CSV table of C-alpha atoms (C1' of nucleotides) in Angstrom, one decimal:
chain,number,residue,atom,x,y,z
L,1,MET,CA,-48.4,-22.5,-12.5
L,2,ASP,CA,-49.2,-18.9,-12.1
L,3,LEU,CA,-51.9,-19.9,-9.8
L,4,ASP,CA,-49.5,-22.0,-7.8
L,5,GLN,CA,-46.6,-19.6,-7.4
L,6,ALA,CA,-47.8,-16.1,-7.5
L,7,ALA,CA,-51.4,-16.2,-6.3
L,8,ARG,CA,-50.5,-18.1,-3.1
L,9,PRO,CA,-50.1,-15.3,-0.5
L,10,ALA,CA,-47.3,-17.0,1.5
L,11,PRO,CA,-48.6,-19.8,3.8
L,12,ARG,CA,-49.4,-17.7,6.9
L,13,ALA,CA,-48.5,-19.2,10.2
L,14,PRO,CA,-51.6,-20.3,12.1
L,15,ARG,CA,-53.2,-17.9,14.4
L,16,MET,CA,-52.5,-18.0,18.0
L,17,SER,CA,-54.1,-16.7,21.2
L,18,GLY,CA,-52.9,-13.3,22.3
L,19,ASP,CA,-51.4,-14.6,25.5
L,20,GLN,CA,-49.6,-17.4,23.8
L,21,ARG,CA,-48.1,-14.9,21.3
L,22,ARG,CA,-47.1,-12.6,24.0
L,23,GLU,CA,-45.2,-15.4,25.8
L,24,GLN,CA,-43.6,-16.4,22.6
L,25,ILE,CA,-42.5,-12.9,21.7
L,26,LEU,CA,-41.3,-12.4,25.3
L,27,ALA,CA,-39.2,-15.5,25.0
L,28,ALA,CA,-37.8,-14.4,21.7
L,29,ALA,CA,-37.1,-11.0,23.3
L,30,VAL,CA,-35.1,-12.5,26.1
L,31,GLU,CA,-33.0,-14.4,23.6
L,32,VAL,CA,-32.3,-11.5,21.4
L,33,PHE,CA,-31.8,-8.9,24.1
L,34,ALA,CA,-29.4,-11.2,25.8
L,35,GLU,CA,-27.1,-10.9,22.8
L,36,GLY,CA,-27.4,-7.2,22.0
L,37,GLY,CA,-28.7,-5.5,25.1
L,38,TYR,CA,-31.4,-2.8,24.9
L,39,ALA,CA,-29.8,-0.3,22.5
L,40,GLY,CA,-28.1,-2.9,20.4
L,41,THR,CA,-31.3,-4.8,19.5
L,42,THR,CA,-34.1,-3.8,17.2
L,43,THR,CA,-37.7,-4.6,17.5
L,44,ASP,CA,-37.4,-6.1,14.1
L,45,GLN,CA,-34.9,-8.7,15.4
L,46,VAL,CA,-37.3,-9.6,18.1
L,47,ALA,CA,-40.1,-9.9,15.6
L,48,ARG,CA,-38.2,-12.1,13.3
L,49,ALA,CA,-37.1,-14.3,16.1
L,50,ALA,CA,-40.7,-14.7,17.1
L,51,GLY,CA,-41.9,-15.1,13.6
L,52,VAL,CA,-44.2,-12.1,13.5
L,53,SER,CA,-44.1,-8.7,12.0
L,54,GLN,CA,-42.3,-5.8,13.6
L,55,PRO,CA,-45.3,-3.5,13.9
L,56,TYR,CA,-47.1,-6.3,15.8
L,57,VAL,CA,-44.4,-6.5,18.4
L,58,VAL,CA,-44.6,-2.8,19.0
L,59,ARG,CA,-48.3,-2.8,19.2
L,60,LEU,CA,-48.5,-5.7,21.6
L,61,PHE,CA,-46.1,-4.1,24.0
L,62,GLY,CA,-46.7,-0.5,23.4
L,63,SER,CA,-43.0,0.4,22.9
L,64,LYS,CA,-39.6,-1.1,22.7
L,65,GLN,CA,-38.9,0.1,26.2
L,66,ARG,CA,-41.9,-1.6,27.7
L,67,LEU,CA,-41.0,-4.7,25.8
L,68,PHE,CA,-37.6,-4.7,27.3
L,69,LEU,CA,-39.0,-4.0,30.8
L,70,GLU,CA,-41.3,-6.9,30.5
L,71,ALA,CA,-38.6,-9.2,29.2
L,72,TYR,CA,-36.4,-8.1,32.1
L,73,ARG,CA,-39.0,-8.6,34.7
L,74,HIS,CA,-39.6,-12.1,33.2
L,75,THR,CA,-36.0,-12.9,33.6
L,76,MET,CA,-35.8,-11.5,37.1
L,77,GLU,CA,-38.7,-13.6,38.2
L,78,ARG,CA,-37.1,-16.8,36.8
L,79,VAL,CA,-33.8,-16.1,38.6
L,80,LEU,CA,-35.4,-15.2,41.9
L,81,GLY,CA,-37.9,-18.1,41.5
L,82,ALA,CA,-35.0,-20.6,41.3
L,83,MET,CA,-33.5,-19.2,44.4
L,84,SER,CA,-36.7,-19.1,46.3
L,85,ALA,CA,-37.4,-22.7,45.5
L,86,VAL,CA,-34.4,-23.7,47.7
L,87,GLU,CA,-35.7,-24.7,51.1
L,88,ALA,CA,-33.7,-23.6,54.2
L,89,GLY,CA,-32.1,-26.0,56.6
L,90,PRO,CA,-28.7,-27.9,56.7
L,91,GLY,CA,-26.8,-27.7,53.4
L,92,ALA,CA,-28.8,-24.8,52.2
L,93,VAL,CA,-25.8,-22.8,51.3
L,94,GLU,CA,-24.5,-25.5,48.9
L,95,ARG,CA,-28.0,-26.1,47.5
L,96,THR,CA,-28.5,-22.4,46.8
L,97,GLY,CA,-25.2,-22.3,45.0
L,98,ARG,CA,-26.2,-25.3,42.9
L,99,ALA,CA,-29.4,-23.5,42.1
L,100,TYR,CA,-27.5,-20.5,40.7
L,101,VAL,CA,-25.2,-22.7,38.8
L,102,GLU,CA,-28.1,-24.5,37.2
L,103,LEU,CA,-29.4,-21.1,36.0
L,104,MET,CA,-26.3,-21.1,33.7
L,105,ALA,CA,-28.0,-23.8,31.6
L,106,ASP,CA,-30.0,-21.0,30.1
L,107,ARG,CA,-27.3,-18.6,29.1
L,108,ASP,CA,-29.7,-15.9,28.1
L,109,LEU,CA,-31.1,-15.4,31.6
L,110,LEU,CA,-28.0,-14.3,33.3
L,111,ARG,CA,-26.9,-12.3,30.3
L,112,VAL,CA,-30.1,-10.3,30.2
L,113,LEU,CA,-29.7,-9.8,34.0
L,114,MET,CA,-26.3,-8.4,33.3
L,115,HIS,CA,-27.5,-5.9,30.7
L,116,GLY,CA,-29.8,-4.5,33.4
L,117,PHE,CA,-26.9,-3.3,35.5
L,118,THR,CA,-25.3,-1.4,32.6
L,119,ALA,CA,-28.6,-0.1,31.3
L,120,GLU,CA,-29.3,3.6,30.9
L,121,ASP,CA,-33.0,3.4,31.8
L,122,PRO,CA,-33.3,4.2,35.5
L,123,GLU,CA,-36.3,1.9,35.8
L,124,VAL,CA,-34.2,-1.0,34.5
L,125,THR,CA,-31.3,-0.4,36.8
L,126,ALA,CA,-33.6,-0.1,39.7
L,127,LEU,CA,-35.0,-3.6,38.8
L,128,ALA,CA,-31.5,-4.8,38.5
L,129,ARG,CA,-30.5,-3.5,41.9
L,130,HIS,CA,-33.6,-5.0,43.4
L,131,THR,CA,-32.7,-8.4,41.9
L,132,LEU,CA,-29.3,-8.3,43.3
L,133,GLY,CA,-30.6,-7.3,46.7
L,134,GLU,CA,-33.1,-10.2,46.6
L,135,VAL,CA,-30.4,-12.7,45.7
L,136,PHE,CA,-28.4,-11.5,48.7
L,137,ARG,CA,-31.5,-11.6,50.9
L,138,LEU,CA,-32.7,-15.0,49.8
L,139,PHE,CA,-29.3,-16.5,50.3
L,140,ARG,CA,-28.8,-14.7,53.6
L,141,GLN,CA,-32.0,-16.0,55.1
L,142,ARG,CA,-30.9,-19.5,54.3
L,143,VAL,CA,-27.7,-19.2,56.3
L,144,GLU,CA,-28.0,-19.4,60.1
L,145,PRO,CA,-29.6,-16.1,60.8
L,146,ASP,CA,-27.4,-15.5,63.9
L,147,ASP,CA,-24.2,-16.7,62.2
L,148,PRO,CA,-21.9,-13.6,62.5
L,149,ASP,CA,-20.2,-14.6,59.3
L,150,GLY,CA,-23.5,-14.8,57.4
L,151,ASP,CA,-23.2,-11.5,55.7
L,152,GLU,CA,-19.7,-12.2,54.6
L,153,THR,CA,-20.8,-15.6,53.2
L,154,ALA,CA,-23.7,-14.1,51.4
L,155,ARG,CA,-21.6,-11.3,49.9
L,156,ARG,CA,-19.2,-13.9,48.6
L,157,PHE,CA,-22.0,-15.8,47.1
L,158,VAL,CA,-23.3,-12.7,45.3
L,159,ALA,CA,-19.8,-11.8,44.2
L,160,ASP,CA,-19.2,-15.2,42.7
L,161,GLY,CA,-22.5,-14.9,41.0
L,162,MET,CA,-21.5,-11.7,39.3
L,163,LEU,CA,-18.2,-13.3,38.2
L,164,ILE,CA,-20.2,-16.1,36.7
L,165,ASN,CA,-22.4,-13.6,34.9
L,166,VAL,CA,-19.4,-11.8,33.5
L,167,LEU,CA,-17.8,-15.0,32.3
L,168,LEU,CA,-21.1,-16.0,30.7
L,169,SER,CA,-21.7,-12.6,29.1
L,170,SER,CA,-18.3,-12.4,27.6
L,171,ASP,CA,-18.7,-15.9,26.3
L,172,GLY,CA,-15.7,-17.0,28.3
L,173,PHE,CA,-16.4,-20.7,28.3
L,174,ALA,CA,-16.3,-20.8,24.5
L,175,HIS,CA,-12.9,-19.1,24.3
L,176,VAL,CA,-10.6,-21.4,26.3
L,177,GLY,CA,-7.0,-21.4,25.2
L,178,GLU,CA,-6.8,-17.9,23.9
L,179,ASP,CA,-5.5,-16.1,26.9
L,180,ALA,CA,-3.3,-17.6,29.6
L,181,GLY,CA,-4.5,-15.4,32.4
L,182,PHE,CA,-8.1,-15.9,31.6
L,183,ASP,CA,-7.6,-19.7,31.4
L,184,ALA,CA,-6.1,-19.7,34.8
L,185,LEU,CA,-9.2,-17.9,36.2
L,186,LEU,CA,-11.5,-20.2,34.4
L,187,ARG,CA,-9.7,-23.2,35.8
L,188,CYS,CA,-10.9,-22.1,39.3
L,189,PHE,CA,-14.4,-22.8,38.1
L,190,ALA,CA,-14.2,-25.7,35.7
L,191,PRO,CA,-10.8,-27.3,35.5
L,192,GLU,CA,-12.0,-30.0,33.2
L,193,VAL,CA,-13.4,-27.6,30.7
L,194,VAL,CA,-10.2,-25.7,30.4
L,195,ALA,CA,-8.1,-28.9,30.2
L,196,ALA,CA,-10.3,-30.1,27.4
L,197,GLY,CA,-10.4,-26.7,25.7
L,198,THR,CA,-6.7,-26.0,25.7
L,199,ALA,CA,-6.0,-29.4,24.3
L,200,ALA,CA,-8.6,-29.0,21.5
L,201,ALA,CA,-7.7,-25.3,20.8
L,202,GLY,CA,-3.9,-25.4,20.7
L,203,ASP,CA,-3.7,-25.0,16.9
L,204,HIS,CA,-6.1,-22.0,16.2
L,205,ALA,CA,-5.3,-20.2,19.4
L,206,GLY,CA,-3.9,-16.7,19.0
L,207,ALA,CA,-2.9,-16.6,22.7
L,208,THR,CA,-3.4,-13.0,23.6
L,209,ALA,CA,-0.6,-12.4,26.0
C,1,MET,CA,-25.4,45.3,16.1
C,2,ASP,CA,-25.6,43.3,13.0
C,3,LEU,CA,-21.9,43.3,13.0
C,4,ASP,CA,-21.8,42.1,16.6
C,5,GLN,CA,-24.4,39.4,16.5
C,6,ALA,CA,-24.6,37.9,13.0
C,7,ALA,CA,-21.2,38.5,11.5
C,8,ARG,CA,-19.3,36.9,14.4
C,9,PRO,CA,-18.8,33.3,13.3
C,10,ALA,CA,-19.1,31.8,16.8
C,11,PRO,CA,-15.9,32.2,18.8
C,12,ARG,CA,-14.1,29.1,17.7
C,13,ALA,CA,-12.2,27.1,20.2
C,14,PRO,CA,-8.5,27.5,19.9
C,15,ARG,CA,-6.7,25.0,17.7
C,16,MET,CA,-5.0,22.1,19.3
C,17,SER,CA,-2.3,19.7,18.3
C,18,GLY,CA,-3.7,16.5,16.8
C,19,ASP,CA,-2.4,14.4,19.6
C,20,GLN,CA,-3.9,16.6,22.3
C,21,ARG,CA,-7.2,16.5,20.6
C,22,ARG,CA,-7.1,12.8,20.3
C,23,GLU,CA,-6.5,12.4,24.0
C,24,GLN,CA,-9.3,14.9,24.8
C,25,ILE,CA,-11.8,13.1,22.5
C,26,LEU,CA,-10.7,9.8,23.9
C,27,ALA,CA,-11.3,11.0,27.5
C,28,ALA,CA,-14.7,12.3,26.4
C,29,ALA,CA,-15.5,9.0,24.7
C,30,VAL,CA,-14.7,7.1,27.9
C,31,GLU,CA,-17.0,9.3,29.8
C,32,VAL,CA,-19.9,9.0,27.4
C,33,PHE,CA,-19.5,5.4,26.6
C,34,ALA,CA,-19.5,4.6,30.3
C,35,GLU,CA,-23.0,5.9,30.4
C,36,GLY,CA,-24.5,4.5,27.2
C,37,GLY,CA,-22.3,1.6,26.1
C,38,TYR,CA,-21.4,1.2,22.5
C,39,ALA,CA,-24.8,0.9,20.9
C,40,GLY,CA,-26.4,3.4,23.2
C,41,THR,CA,-24.0,6.2,22.4
C,42,THR,CA,-23.7,8.3,19.3
C,43,THR,CA,-20.6,9.8,17.8
C,44,ASP,CA,-22.3,13.1,18.1
C,45,GLN,CA,-22.5,12.8,21.9
C,46,VAL,CA,-18.8,12.1,22.1
C,47,ALA,CA,-18.1,15.1,19.8
C,48,ARG,CA,-20.2,17.4,22.0
C,49,ALA,CA,-18.6,16.2,25.1
C,50,ALA,CA,-15.2,16.9,23.6
C,51,GLY,CA,-16.3,20.2,22.1
C,52,VAL,CA,-15.7,19.4,18.5
C,53,SER,CA,-17.9,18.5,15.5
C,54,GLN,CA,-19.2,15.0,14.9
C,55,PRO,CA,-17.5,14.4,11.5
C,56,TYR,CA,-14.2,15.3,13.0
C,57,VAL,CA,-14.5,12.6,15.6
C,58,VAL,CA,-15.3,10.0,12.9
C,59,ARG,CA,-12.4,11.2,10.7
C,60,LEU,CA,-9.9,11.1,13.5
C,61,PHE,CA,-10.7,7.6,14.5
C,62,GLY,CA,-11.9,6.1,11.3
C,63,SER,CA,-15.2,4.8,12.6
C,64,LYS,CA,-17.3,4.6,15.7
C,65,GLN,CA,-16.2,1.0,16.3
C,66,ARG,CA,-12.5,2.0,16.2
C,67,LEU,CA,-13.1,4.9,18.5
C,68,PHE,CA,-14.7,2.6,21.0
C,69,LEU,CA,-11.9,0.1,20.7
C,70,GLU,CA,-9.4,2.7,21.4
C,71,ALA,CA,-11.4,4.1,24.3
C,72,TYR,CA,-11.7,0.6,25.7
C,73,ARG,CA,-8.0,-0.2,25.3
C,74,HIS,CA,-7.3,3.1,27.0
C,75,THR,CA,-9.5,2.1,30.0
C,76,MET,CA,-8.0,-1.4,30.1
C,77,GLU,CA,-4.5,0.0,30.3
C,78,ARG,CA,-5.3,2.3,33.2
C,79,VAL,CA,-6.9,-0.5,35.2
C,80,LEU,CA,-4.1,-2.9,34.6
C,81,GLY,CA,-1.6,-0.1,35.1
C,82,ALA,CA,-2.9,0.5,38.6
C,83,MET,CA,-2.7,-3.1,39.5
C,84,SER,CA,0.8,-3.5,38.0
C,85,ALA,CA,2.0,-0.6,40.1
C,86,VAL,CA,1.5,-2.6,43.3
C,87,GLU,CA,4.8,-4.2,44.3
C,88,ALA,CA,4.8,-7.7,45.6
C,89,GLY,CA,5.9,-8.6,49.1
C,90,PRO,CA,4.1,-8.8,52.5
C,91,GLY,CA,0.7,-7.1,52.5
C,92,ALA,CA,0.5,-7.2,48.8
C,93,VAL,CA,-3.0,-8.7,48.9
C,94,GLU,CA,-4.4,-5.8,50.9
C,95,ARG,CA,-2.5,-3.3,48.8
C,96,THR,CA,-3.8,-4.7,45.6
C,97,GLY,CA,-7.3,-4.6,46.9
C,98,ARG,CA,-6.8,-1.0,47.8
C,99,ALA,CA,-5.5,-0.3,44.3
C,100,TYR,CA,-8.7,-1.7,42.8
C,101,VAL,CA,-10.9,0.2,45.2
C,102,GLU,CA,-9.1,3.4,44.3
C,103,LEU,CA,-10.1,2.8,40.7
C,104,MET,CA,-13.6,3.5,41.8
C,105,ALA,CA,-12.8,7.1,42.2
C,106,ASP,CA,-13.1,7.4,38.5
C,107,ARG,CA,-16.5,5.8,38.0
C,108,ASP,CA,-16.3,5.7,34.3
C,109,LEU,CA,-13.3,3.4,34.1
C,110,LEU,CA,-14.9,0.4,35.6
C,111,ARG,CA,-18.2,1.1,33.9
C,112,VAL,CA,-16.6,1.1,30.5
C,113,LEU,CA,-14.8,-2.1,31.5
C,114,MET,CA,-18.2,-3.6,32.3
C,115,HIS,CA,-19.6,-2.7,28.9
C,116,GLY,CA,-16.9,-4.7,27.4
C,117,PHE,CA,-18.2,-7.9,28.9
C,118,THR,CA,-21.7,-7.4,27.5
C,119,ALA,CA,-20.5,-6.1,24.1
C,120,GLU,CA,-21.5,-7.7,20.9
C,121,ASP,CA,-18.2,-7.1,19.1
C,122,PRO,CA,-16.0,-10.2,19.5
C,123,GLU,CA,-12.9,-8.0,19.5
C,124,VAL,CA,-14.2,-6.1,22.4
C,125,THR,CA,-15.2,-9.1,24.5
C,126,ALA,CA,-11.8,-10.6,23.8
C,127,LEU,CA,-10.2,-7.5,25.2
C,128,ALA,CA,-12.5,-7.7,28.2
C,129,ARG,CA,-11.7,-11.4,28.8
C,130,HIS,CA,-8.0,-10.5,28.6
C,131,THR,CA,-8.4,-7.7,31.1
C,132,LEU,CA,-10.1,-10.1,33.5
C,133,GLY,CA,-7.4,-12.6,33.0
C,134,GLU,CA,-4.7,-10.1,33.7
C,135,VAL,CA,-6.3,-8.9,36.8
C,136,PHE,CA,-6.4,-12.4,38.1
C,137,ARG,CA,-2.8,-13.1,37.0
C,138,LEU,CA,-1.4,-9.8,38.5
C,139,PHE,CA,-3.1,-10.5,41.8
C,140,ARG,CA,-2.1,-14.2,41.7
C,141,GLN,CA,1.6,-13.4,41.3
C,142,ARG,CA,1.5,-11.1,44.2
C,143,VAL,CA,0.2,-13.9,46.5
C,144,GLU,CA,2.8,-16.4,47.7
C,145,PRO,CA,3.2,-18.4,44.5
C,146,ASP,CA,3.3,-21.7,46.3
C,147,ASP,CA,0.3,-20.8,48.6
C,148,PRO,CA,-2.1,-23.6,47.8
C,149,ASP,CA,-5.0,-21.3,48.5
C,150,GLY,CA,-3.6,-18.7,46.1
C,151,ASP,CA,-6.0,-19.5,43.3
C,152,GLU,CA,-8.9,-19.4,45.6
C,153,THR,CA,-7.9,-16.0,47.1
C,154,ALA,CA,-7.3,-14.6,43.7
C,155,ARG,CA,-10.7,-15.8,42.4
C,156,ARG,CA,-12.4,-14.2,45.3
C,157,PHE,CA,-10.6,-11.0,44.6
C,158,VAL,CA,-11.7,-11.0,41.0
C,159,ALA,CA,-15.3,-11.9,42.0
C,160,ASP,CA,-15.4,-9.0,44.5
C,161,GLY,CA,-14.1,-6.8,41.8
C,162,MET,CA,-17.0,-7.8,39.5
C,163,LEU,CA,-19.5,-7.2,42.3
C,164,ILE,CA,-18.0,-3.7,42.7
C,165,ASN,CA,-18.3,-3.1,39.0
C,166,VAL,CA,-21.9,-4.1,39.0
C,167,LEU,CA,-22.7,-1.9,42.0
C,168,LEU,CA,-21.0,1.0,40.3
C,169,SER,CA,-22.6,0.4,36.9
C,170,SER,CA,-26.1,0.3,38.4
C,171,ASP,CA,-25.3,3.4,40.3
C,172,GLY,CA,-25.9,1.5,43.5
C,173,PHE,CA,-24.2,3.9,45.9
C,174,ALA,CA,-26.5,6.7,44.8
C,175,HIS,CA,-29.7,4.7,45.5
C,176,VAL,CA,-29.4,3.8,49.2
C,177,GLY,CA,-32.6,3.4,51.1
C,178,GLU,CA,-34.7,2.3,48.1
C,179,ASP,CA,-34.5,-1.4,48.5
C,180,ALA,CA,-34.0,-3.3,51.7
C,181,GLY,CA,-32.1,-6.3,50.3
C,182,PHE,CA,-29.9,-4.1,48.2
C,183,ASP,CA,-29.1,-1.9,51.2
C,184,ALA,CA,-28.1,-5.0,53.2
C,185,LEU,CA,-25.7,-6.0,50.5
C,186,LEU,CA,-24.3,-2.5,50.2
C,187,ARG,CA,-23.8,-2.5,54.0
C,188,CYS,CA,-21.2,-5.2,53.6
C,189,PHE,CA,-19.0,-2.8,51.6
C,190,ALA,CA,-19.7,0.5,53.1
C,191,PRO,CA,-21.7,0.4,56.3
C,192,GLU,CA,-21.3,4.1,56.9
C,193,VAL,CA,-22.5,5.1,53.5
C,194,VAL,CA,-25.7,3.1,53.9
C,195,ALA,CA,-26.3,4.4,57.4
C,196,ALA,CA,-26.0,8.0,56.2
C,197,GLY,CA,-28.0,7.3,53.1
C,198,THR,CA,-31.0,5.6,54.7
C,199,ALA,CA,-31.2,8.4,57.3
C,200,ALA,CA,-31.2,11.0,54.6
C,201,ALA,CA,-33.4,9.1,52.2
C,202,GLY,CA,-36.2,8.0,54.5
C,203,ASP,CA,-38.7,10.5,53.2
C,204,HIS,CA,-38.5,10.1,49.4
C,205,ALA,CA,-37.8,6.4,49.4
C,206,GLY,CA,-40.3,4.2,47.6
C,207,ALA,CA,-38.7,1.1,49.3
C,208,THR,CA,-39.0,-1.5,46.6
C,209,ALA,CA,-39.8,-4.6,48.6
O,1,DG,C1',-74.6,-16.5,7.3
O,2,DA,C1',-74.0,-11.8,8.6
O,3,DC,C1',-71.4,-9.4,12.3
O,4,DG,C1',-68.3,-7.9,15.8
O,5,DT,C1',-64.0,-9.0,17.7
O,6,DT,C1',-59.3,-10.5,17.7
O,7,DA,C1',-54.9,-11.7,15.3
O,8,DG,C1',-52.1,-10.2,12.2
O,9,DT,C1',-49.7,-7.7,7.9
O,10,DA,C1',-48.1,-4.2,4.4
O,11,DA,C1',-47.0,0.4,3.6
O,12,DT,C1',-45.0,4.2,5.1
O,13,DC,C1',-43.2,8.1,7.8
O,14,DG,C1',-40.2,11.0,10.5
O,15,DA,C1',-36.3,11.2,13.2
O,16,DC,C1',-31.7,9.8,13.9
O,17,DT,C1',-27.0,8.4,12.9
O,18,DG,C1',-22.6,7.2,10.9
O,19,DA,C1',-20.1,8.5,7.3
O,20,DT,C1',-18.4,11.3,3.2
O,21,DA,C1',-17.3,15.4,0.7
O,22,DA,C1',-16.2,19.8,0.1
O,23,DC,C1',-14.7,23.8,2.0
O,24,DC,C1',-12.4,27.1,5.4
O,25,DT,C1',-8.5,28.9,8.2
O,26,DG,C1',-4.5,29.4,11.3
O,27,DT,C1',0.5,28.4,11.3
O,28,DC,C1',4.9,27.9,9.7
O,29,DA,C1',8.8,27.6,6.3
O,30,DA,C1',11.2,29.4,2.2
P,1,DT,C1',4.2,36.9,0.1
P,2,DT,C1',3.0,32.8,-0.8
P,3,DG,C1',2.0,28.2,-0.6
P,4,DA,C1',1.2,23.9,1.7
P,5,DC,C1',-0.1,21.3,5.4
P,6,DA,C1',-2.6,20.4,9.7
P,7,DG,C1',-6.7,21.4,12.3
P,8,DG,C1',-11.1,22.0,11.9
P,9,DT,C1',-16.3,23.0,10.0
P,10,DT,C1',-20.8,23.0,7.3
P,11,DA,C1',-23.7,20.6,4.4
P,12,DT,C1',-25.5,16.5,3.2
P,13,DC,C1',-26.5,11.7,2.3
P,14,DA,C1',-28.1,6.9,2.6
P,15,DG,C1',-29.5,3.6,5.7
P,16,DT,C1',-31.9,2.3,9.8
P,17,DC,C1',-35.3,2.1,13.3
P,18,DG,C1',-39.4,2.8,16.2
P,19,DA,C1',-43.8,3.9,15.6
P,20,DT,C1',-48.4,4.9,13.2
P,21,DT,C1',-52.0,3.9,9.9
P,22,DA,C1',-54.8,1.5,7.3
P,23,DC,C1',-56.0,-2.6,5.8
P,24,DT,C1',-57.1,-8.0,5.7
P,25,DA,C1',-58.4,-12.4,7.4
P,26,DA,C1',-59.6,-15.9,10.9
P,27,DC,C1',-62.8,-17.0,14.8
P,28,DG,C1',-66.9,-17.2,17.8
P,29,DT,C1',-71.8,-16.4,18.1
P,30,DC,C1',-76.5,-15.2,17.7
DNA sequence: GACGTTAGTAATCGACTGATAACCTGTCAA
DNA sequence: TTGACAGGTTATCAGTCGATTACTAACGTC
């Protein structure tokens, strides 16, 4: 009994290759940073989410800041990768739009991206600006290059993207039926979601307005 | 000498009425929170910016969280106030747009607003969503109510607003000439700024791309 | 089967931060 | 004058967090 309970030193998780662990921790970091941002997240939270100890996280990445930078870069590459994968040609505008919308499936991605814009660290904000610029550029080069309205179309695309990011970051799609004005805005994007949401909410809605 | 240096108990700032002090601290809070967000800002930073001691800030507002909430509400009211001040009628769309652009003069306002969307506190994100909804609503009711494209126009307005917020938050206008794609995007908003910026930058530009 | 290397933890530290308590000091009324 | 209240401060604490150190255990390999 004593041998069974006390002597057992907690069934340690199996070892993993360093690279695997790095990827795992990075994935956990994206998840946790998406929620709390840089300052609002502890290395311990990341460690727990990844199932390792806090000091190990710090040692693997050098510092919290570097961990965040790597997580951010990781995010950036996935976003830009998705946009780069769209081939040019007729209908490219619509297909690029769909590519961005599909990014919403992983809420964390665009939320981390968002934290980059409001970050304090100049290195992070520089990455964030670069990402935004690349999104613009990638879209732009898929529009007829000599279309005089191309810049305008691309700017609108980026602007809509930022609105989506904001809606996602503020968890807007999960708070339908609480604010009339906000619902109206949401309805522009997903009328069916709002219709279903307001019907379902109705009772517990505090209707801020 | 001893009398001059040591005995003098630091020339205390003159007393102020409680309400005045509150306003002053609130203004300082907006300024400092704009930079660091909620988690990335200490009550001591706010206190220093306001020229008072840290415990006094906490005691006046109850807690850091309540201070942030008040600062956020303050910000929100100024933004919505500016939009409400636009009277309806012909050209209302353009005038509302100008009103929003004029808000950019105080960088902190829109940056604090932005932090609300990425905040962890559900009370804050709810306020942020409400603000967004009101911006949409206020714009919408200034467009011909029976204009079938009204929703679309209003959505674009809000989206452009979010893009502006992002550019402002990431300090984009101060980093012209560092990233080609980003410059191209910026050129859609303020061609003259970018032209001047790239010319002036040129030398110290690392040109991320 | 000893040995170096790699994956990982426990213990702990020093700095920071939000909050509390206790105290000080102008100002104004009676 | 005196006293009471409003506007402040200094001192200090308890918790948290990133980072360091020192240690342990699994793996390959000769």
